[in-house]
Structure formats: structure tokens, C-alpha cells
Coordinates of C-alpha atoms and ligand atoms in Angstrom, one line a residue:
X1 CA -17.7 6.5 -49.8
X2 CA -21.5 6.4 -50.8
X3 CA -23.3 2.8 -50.7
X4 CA -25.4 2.4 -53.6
X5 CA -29.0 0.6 -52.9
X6 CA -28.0 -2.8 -53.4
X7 CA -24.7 -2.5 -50.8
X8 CA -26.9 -0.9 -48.5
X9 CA -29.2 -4.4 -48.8
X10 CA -26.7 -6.6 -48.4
X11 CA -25.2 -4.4 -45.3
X12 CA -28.4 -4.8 -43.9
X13 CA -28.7 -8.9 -44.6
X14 CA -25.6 -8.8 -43.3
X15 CA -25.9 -7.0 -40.1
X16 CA -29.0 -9.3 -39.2
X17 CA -28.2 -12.7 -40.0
X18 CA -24.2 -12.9 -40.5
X19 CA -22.2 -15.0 -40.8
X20 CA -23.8 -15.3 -44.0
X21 CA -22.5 -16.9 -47.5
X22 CA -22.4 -14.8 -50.9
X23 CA -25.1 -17.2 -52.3
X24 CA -27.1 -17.0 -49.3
X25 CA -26.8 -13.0 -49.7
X26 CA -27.6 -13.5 -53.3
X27 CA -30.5 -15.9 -53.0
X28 CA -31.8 -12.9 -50.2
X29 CA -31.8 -10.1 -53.3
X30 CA -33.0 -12.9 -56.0
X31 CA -29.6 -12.4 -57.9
X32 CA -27.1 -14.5 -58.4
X33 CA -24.0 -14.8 -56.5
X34 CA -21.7 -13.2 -59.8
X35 CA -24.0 -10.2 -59.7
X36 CA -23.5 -9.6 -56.2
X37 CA -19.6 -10.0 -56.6
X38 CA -18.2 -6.7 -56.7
X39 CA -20.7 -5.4 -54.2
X40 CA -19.6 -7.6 -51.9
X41 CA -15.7 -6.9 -52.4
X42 CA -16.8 -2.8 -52.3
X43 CA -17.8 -3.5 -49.1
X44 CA -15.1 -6.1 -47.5
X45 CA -12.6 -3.3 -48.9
X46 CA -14.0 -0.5 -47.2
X47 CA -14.0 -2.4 -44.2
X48 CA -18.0 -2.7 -43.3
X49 CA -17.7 -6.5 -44.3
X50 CA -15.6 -9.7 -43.2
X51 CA -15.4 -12.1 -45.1
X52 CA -14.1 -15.9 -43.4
X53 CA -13.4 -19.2 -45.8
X54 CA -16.5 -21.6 -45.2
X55 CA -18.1 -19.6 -43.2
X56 CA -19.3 -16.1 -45.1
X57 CA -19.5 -12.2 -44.2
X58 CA -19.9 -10.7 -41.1
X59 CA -20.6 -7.6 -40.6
X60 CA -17.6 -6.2 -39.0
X61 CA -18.3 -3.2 -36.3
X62 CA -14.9 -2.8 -35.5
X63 CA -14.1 -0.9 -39.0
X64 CA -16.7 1.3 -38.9
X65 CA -14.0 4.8 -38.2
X66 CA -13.9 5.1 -42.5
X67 CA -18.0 4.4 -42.4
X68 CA -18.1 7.3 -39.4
X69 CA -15.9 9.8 -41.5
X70 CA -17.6 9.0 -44.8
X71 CA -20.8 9.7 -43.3
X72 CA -19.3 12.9 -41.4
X73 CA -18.3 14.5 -44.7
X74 CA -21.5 13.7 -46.6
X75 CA -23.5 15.7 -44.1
X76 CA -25.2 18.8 -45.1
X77 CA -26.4 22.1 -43.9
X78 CA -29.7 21.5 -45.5
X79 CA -30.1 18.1 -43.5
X80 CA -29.7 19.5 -40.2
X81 CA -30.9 23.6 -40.4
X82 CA -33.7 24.7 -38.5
X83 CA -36.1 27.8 -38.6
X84 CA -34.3 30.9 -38.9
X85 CA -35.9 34.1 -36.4
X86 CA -35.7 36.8 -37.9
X87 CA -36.7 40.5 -37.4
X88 CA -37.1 43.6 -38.9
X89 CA -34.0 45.7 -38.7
X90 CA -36.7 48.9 -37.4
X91 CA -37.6 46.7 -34.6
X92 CA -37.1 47.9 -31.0
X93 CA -34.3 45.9 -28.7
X94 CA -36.9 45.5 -26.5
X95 CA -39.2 43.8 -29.2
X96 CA -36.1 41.8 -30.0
X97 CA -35.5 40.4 -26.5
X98 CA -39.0 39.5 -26.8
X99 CA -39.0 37.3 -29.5
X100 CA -36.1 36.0 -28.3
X101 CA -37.8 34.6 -25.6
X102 CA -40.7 34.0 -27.4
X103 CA -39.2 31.6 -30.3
X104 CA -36.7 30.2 -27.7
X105 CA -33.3 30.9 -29.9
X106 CA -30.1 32.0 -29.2
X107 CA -29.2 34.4 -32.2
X108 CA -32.2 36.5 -34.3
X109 CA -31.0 37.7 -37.9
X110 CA -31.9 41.1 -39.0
X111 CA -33.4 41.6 -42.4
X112 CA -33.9 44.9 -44.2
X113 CA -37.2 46.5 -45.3
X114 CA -36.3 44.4 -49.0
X115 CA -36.0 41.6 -46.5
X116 CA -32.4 40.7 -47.6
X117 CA -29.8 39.5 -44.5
X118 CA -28.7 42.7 -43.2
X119 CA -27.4 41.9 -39.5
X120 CA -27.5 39.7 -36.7
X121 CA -28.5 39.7 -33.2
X122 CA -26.8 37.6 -30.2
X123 CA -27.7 37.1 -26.7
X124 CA -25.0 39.5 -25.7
X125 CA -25.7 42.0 -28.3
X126 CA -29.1 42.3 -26.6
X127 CA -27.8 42.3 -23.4
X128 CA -25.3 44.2 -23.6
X129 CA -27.3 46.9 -24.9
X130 CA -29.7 46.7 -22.2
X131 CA -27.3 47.2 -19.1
X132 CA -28.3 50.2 -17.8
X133 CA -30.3 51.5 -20.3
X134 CA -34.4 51.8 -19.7
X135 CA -34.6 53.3 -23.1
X136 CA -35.1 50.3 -24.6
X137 CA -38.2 50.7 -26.7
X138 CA -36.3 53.7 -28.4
X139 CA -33.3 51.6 -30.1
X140 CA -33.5 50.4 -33.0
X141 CA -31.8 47.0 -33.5
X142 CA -29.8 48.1 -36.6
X143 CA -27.8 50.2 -34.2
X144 CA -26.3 47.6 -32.0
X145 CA -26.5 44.9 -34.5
X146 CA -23.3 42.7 -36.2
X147 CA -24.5 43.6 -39.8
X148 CA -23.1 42.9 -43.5
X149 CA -20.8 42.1 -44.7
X150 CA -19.4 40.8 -41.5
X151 CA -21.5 38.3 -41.1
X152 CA -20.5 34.8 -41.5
X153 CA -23.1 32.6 -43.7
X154 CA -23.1 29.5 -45.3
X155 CA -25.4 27.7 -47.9
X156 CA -27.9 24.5 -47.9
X157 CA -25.6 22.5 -50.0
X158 CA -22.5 23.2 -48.1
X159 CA -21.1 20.6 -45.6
X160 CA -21.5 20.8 -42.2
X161 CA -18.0 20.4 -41.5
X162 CA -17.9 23.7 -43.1
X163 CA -20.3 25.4 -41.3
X164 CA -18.8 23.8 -37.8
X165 CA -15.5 25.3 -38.8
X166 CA -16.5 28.2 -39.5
X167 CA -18.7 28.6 -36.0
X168 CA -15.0 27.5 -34.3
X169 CA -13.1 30.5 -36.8
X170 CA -15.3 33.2 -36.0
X171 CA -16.7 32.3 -32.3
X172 CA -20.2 32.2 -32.7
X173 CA -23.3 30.1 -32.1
X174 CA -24.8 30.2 -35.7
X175 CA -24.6 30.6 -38.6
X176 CA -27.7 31.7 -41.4
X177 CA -28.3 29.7 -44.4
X178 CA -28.8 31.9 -47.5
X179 CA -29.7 31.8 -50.9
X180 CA -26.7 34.5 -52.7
X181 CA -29.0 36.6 -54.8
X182 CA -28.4 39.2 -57.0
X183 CA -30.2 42.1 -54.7
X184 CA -28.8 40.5 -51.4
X185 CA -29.2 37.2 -49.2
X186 CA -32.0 35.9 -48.7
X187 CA -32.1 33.9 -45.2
X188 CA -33.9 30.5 -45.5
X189 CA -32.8 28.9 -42.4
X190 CA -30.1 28.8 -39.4
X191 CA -27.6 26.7 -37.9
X192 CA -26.5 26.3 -34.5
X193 CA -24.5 24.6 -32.5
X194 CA -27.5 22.3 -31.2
X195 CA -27.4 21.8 -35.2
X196 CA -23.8 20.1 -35.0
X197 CA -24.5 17.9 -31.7
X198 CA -27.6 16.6 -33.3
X199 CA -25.5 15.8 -36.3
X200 CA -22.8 14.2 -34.0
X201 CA -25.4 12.4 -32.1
X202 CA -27.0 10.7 -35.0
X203 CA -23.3 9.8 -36.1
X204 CA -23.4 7.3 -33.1
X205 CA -26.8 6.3 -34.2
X206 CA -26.6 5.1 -37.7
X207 CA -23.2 3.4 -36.6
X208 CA -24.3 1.3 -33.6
X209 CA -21.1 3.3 -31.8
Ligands
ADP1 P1 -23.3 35.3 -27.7 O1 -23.2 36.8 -27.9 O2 -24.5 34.9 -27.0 O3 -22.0 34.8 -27.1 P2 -22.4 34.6 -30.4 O4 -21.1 34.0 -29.9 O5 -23.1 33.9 -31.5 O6 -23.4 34.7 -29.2 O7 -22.1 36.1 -30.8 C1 -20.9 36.8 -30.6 C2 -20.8 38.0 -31.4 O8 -20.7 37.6 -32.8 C3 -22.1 38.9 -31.4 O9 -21.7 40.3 -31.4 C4 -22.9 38.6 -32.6 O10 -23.6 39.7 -33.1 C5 -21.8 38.1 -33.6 N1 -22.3 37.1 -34.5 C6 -23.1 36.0 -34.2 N2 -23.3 35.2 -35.3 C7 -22.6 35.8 -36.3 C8 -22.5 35.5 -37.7 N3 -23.0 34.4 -38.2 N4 -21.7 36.3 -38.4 C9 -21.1 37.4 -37.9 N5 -21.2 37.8 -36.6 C10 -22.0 37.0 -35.8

């Protein structure tokens, strides 16, 4: 459930100086108390708020689980993505491992000379690739790659929970964020599973857990 502006106030009044009356609340927002009426039964409903007979709402931290999930589903990719790394799908494995280590990331994504998503690039892939083999220079990445259309991508304005499954599905660390294009994908950021635990940690944040 989303709180609109005026819930989110009183949750707040409420958190800081409850036990607090509906007037009191009211007087707070400079409304009166009838205004504030269904907001505050919205919010004693969905559990954030107790409400006790002479003595007003509290805010009640024990029924936050419905607050957690609400805020769980409402979370998207395009809150949480970071940078995507990506390379050239001409590039040399050994120019790969580089920038690798250079950008500090677990998973490159390939993109083709009309710099659409065309593969992508794991720790393993690289390294994998490079046991036994001093050739390095001379391989291209598209050869060793994961590319298209097996590769597993989600969208800004799809749910975290949906890329998290997805990372569980397939067994992988990330996931790139496209915009779907006509010509191809175009790769506008990454998530990981650093993405996800940062997610989860600020779960625990915004709910006092
Ligand atoms: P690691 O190889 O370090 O364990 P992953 O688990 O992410 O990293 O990768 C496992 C395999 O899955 C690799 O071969 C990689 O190319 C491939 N892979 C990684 N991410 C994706 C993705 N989003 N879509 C399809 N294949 C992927």
C-alpha cells in the first residue's frame, strides 16, 4: 500500500511524539480533526497506527511485516541499478580482464559495433578462457561470450523482485537493464546482487527493524 503525503505526515507526528490525539495530529497539519479522519483509519487499518481510548495513536512497530512487504514490492530496478561496463564485442579477453579489474565489477556486457546488447562476460567466462592459454590478446570476446538471445535482461520499471528472481532462475550475478528497441537493446545500466542486499538493507532502514 502507498502512503499519500498527508499519511506519511501524520506517520511521522506520530512516530515522534505518540501517544498523540487525532486533534492534536490535526492541530500539527493545521486541519481539522474530520479532515484527518480517514487518514487516520487508512493507517490504524494497515497496521502502522494504534489507536487507544483517551489516550490517542501510537505508532505501532510491531505491524510493520505488511509496511516491509508493501515497500518490498514497490521497489524498482531503476532505484537501485548502477553503471553498467561494457565492452566492445572486438575487444581482446585480455583487454576484458582488464577492465574488469579496472571498473571493479563482476560481469562486463558485450555490445556490438551498433552498440546494441549482444553478450555478456562473467568472471568465469574470462577465466575460464584463460587457463592455459597465453594467447590471450588474440581472442576476441564474442568467442567465449554468453550472447543473445540467451541473455537474461530486465527493464528500469520492472520490480526488483523480478529481477532477484530471475538472478535465483537463471544462476547469475546480474542482470542488464535495457531499453527494448526496435534495432536491438540498448543497455542503460546493471543489476547485481550487491543491487538486492542494498535494497534489503535499506528495507531494515526505513522500518526501524
Ligand atoms: P560467474 O561466472 O562469476 O559465476 P555468473 O554466475 O553471473 O558469474 O555467470 C555464470 C554464467 O552465466 C556465465 O557463463 C555468464 O556468461 C552467464 N551469464 C551471466 N549473466 C547472464 C545474463 N544476464 N544472462 C545470461 N547469461 C548470463
Amino acid at each position: 500500500m502507498e502512503l499519500n503525503k498527508r499519511q506519511t505526515e501524520i506517520l511521522e507526528i506520530v512516530k515522534m511524539d505518540g501517544p498523540i490525539t487525532g486533534e492534536q495530529i490535526a492541530e500539527r497539519l493545521n486541519l481539522v480533526r474530520a479532515t484527518i479522519r480517514p487518514d487516520l483509519a487508512i493507517l490504524t487499518m494497515a497496521g502502522y497506527l494504534d489507536a487507544r481510548p483517551r489516550v490517542g495513536y501510537f505508532y505501532s512497530g510491531k505491524k510493520t511485516v505488511q509496511s516491509v512487504a508493501d515497500s518490498m514490492i514497490g521497489m524498482k530496478v531503476g532505484d537501485f541499478q548502477s553503471i553498467p561496463v561494457v565492452v566492445a564485442d572486438t575487444v581482446s579477453v585480455y583487454d576484458a580482464i582488464c577492465q574488469m579489474f579496472l571498473e571493479d565489477v563482476g560481469t562486463l556486457f558485450v555490445i556490438d559495433k551498433s552498440s546494441n546488447l549482444s553478450g555478456v562476460l562473467s568472471r568465469k567466462d574470462l577465466l575460464r578462457t584463460s587457463l592455459g592459454n597465453n594467447e590471450l590478446e588474440k581472442i576476441p570476446v564474442h568467442v567465449i561470450m554468453t550472447r543473445m538471445p540467451n541473455i537474461t535482461y530486465c527493464k528500469k520499471q520492472d520490480t526488483l523482485l523480478y529481477a532477484a528472481q530471475k538472478m535465483i532462475d537463471q544462476q547469475i550475478d546480474s542482470l542488464p537493464v535495457v531499453i527494448e528497441k526496435e534495432e536491438g537493446l540498448e543497455v542503460v545500466g546493471r543489476i547485481t546482487k550487491t543491487n538486492i542486499t542494498a535494497a534489503f538493507l535499506s528495507l531494515a532502514e526505513d522500518h526501524e527493524l
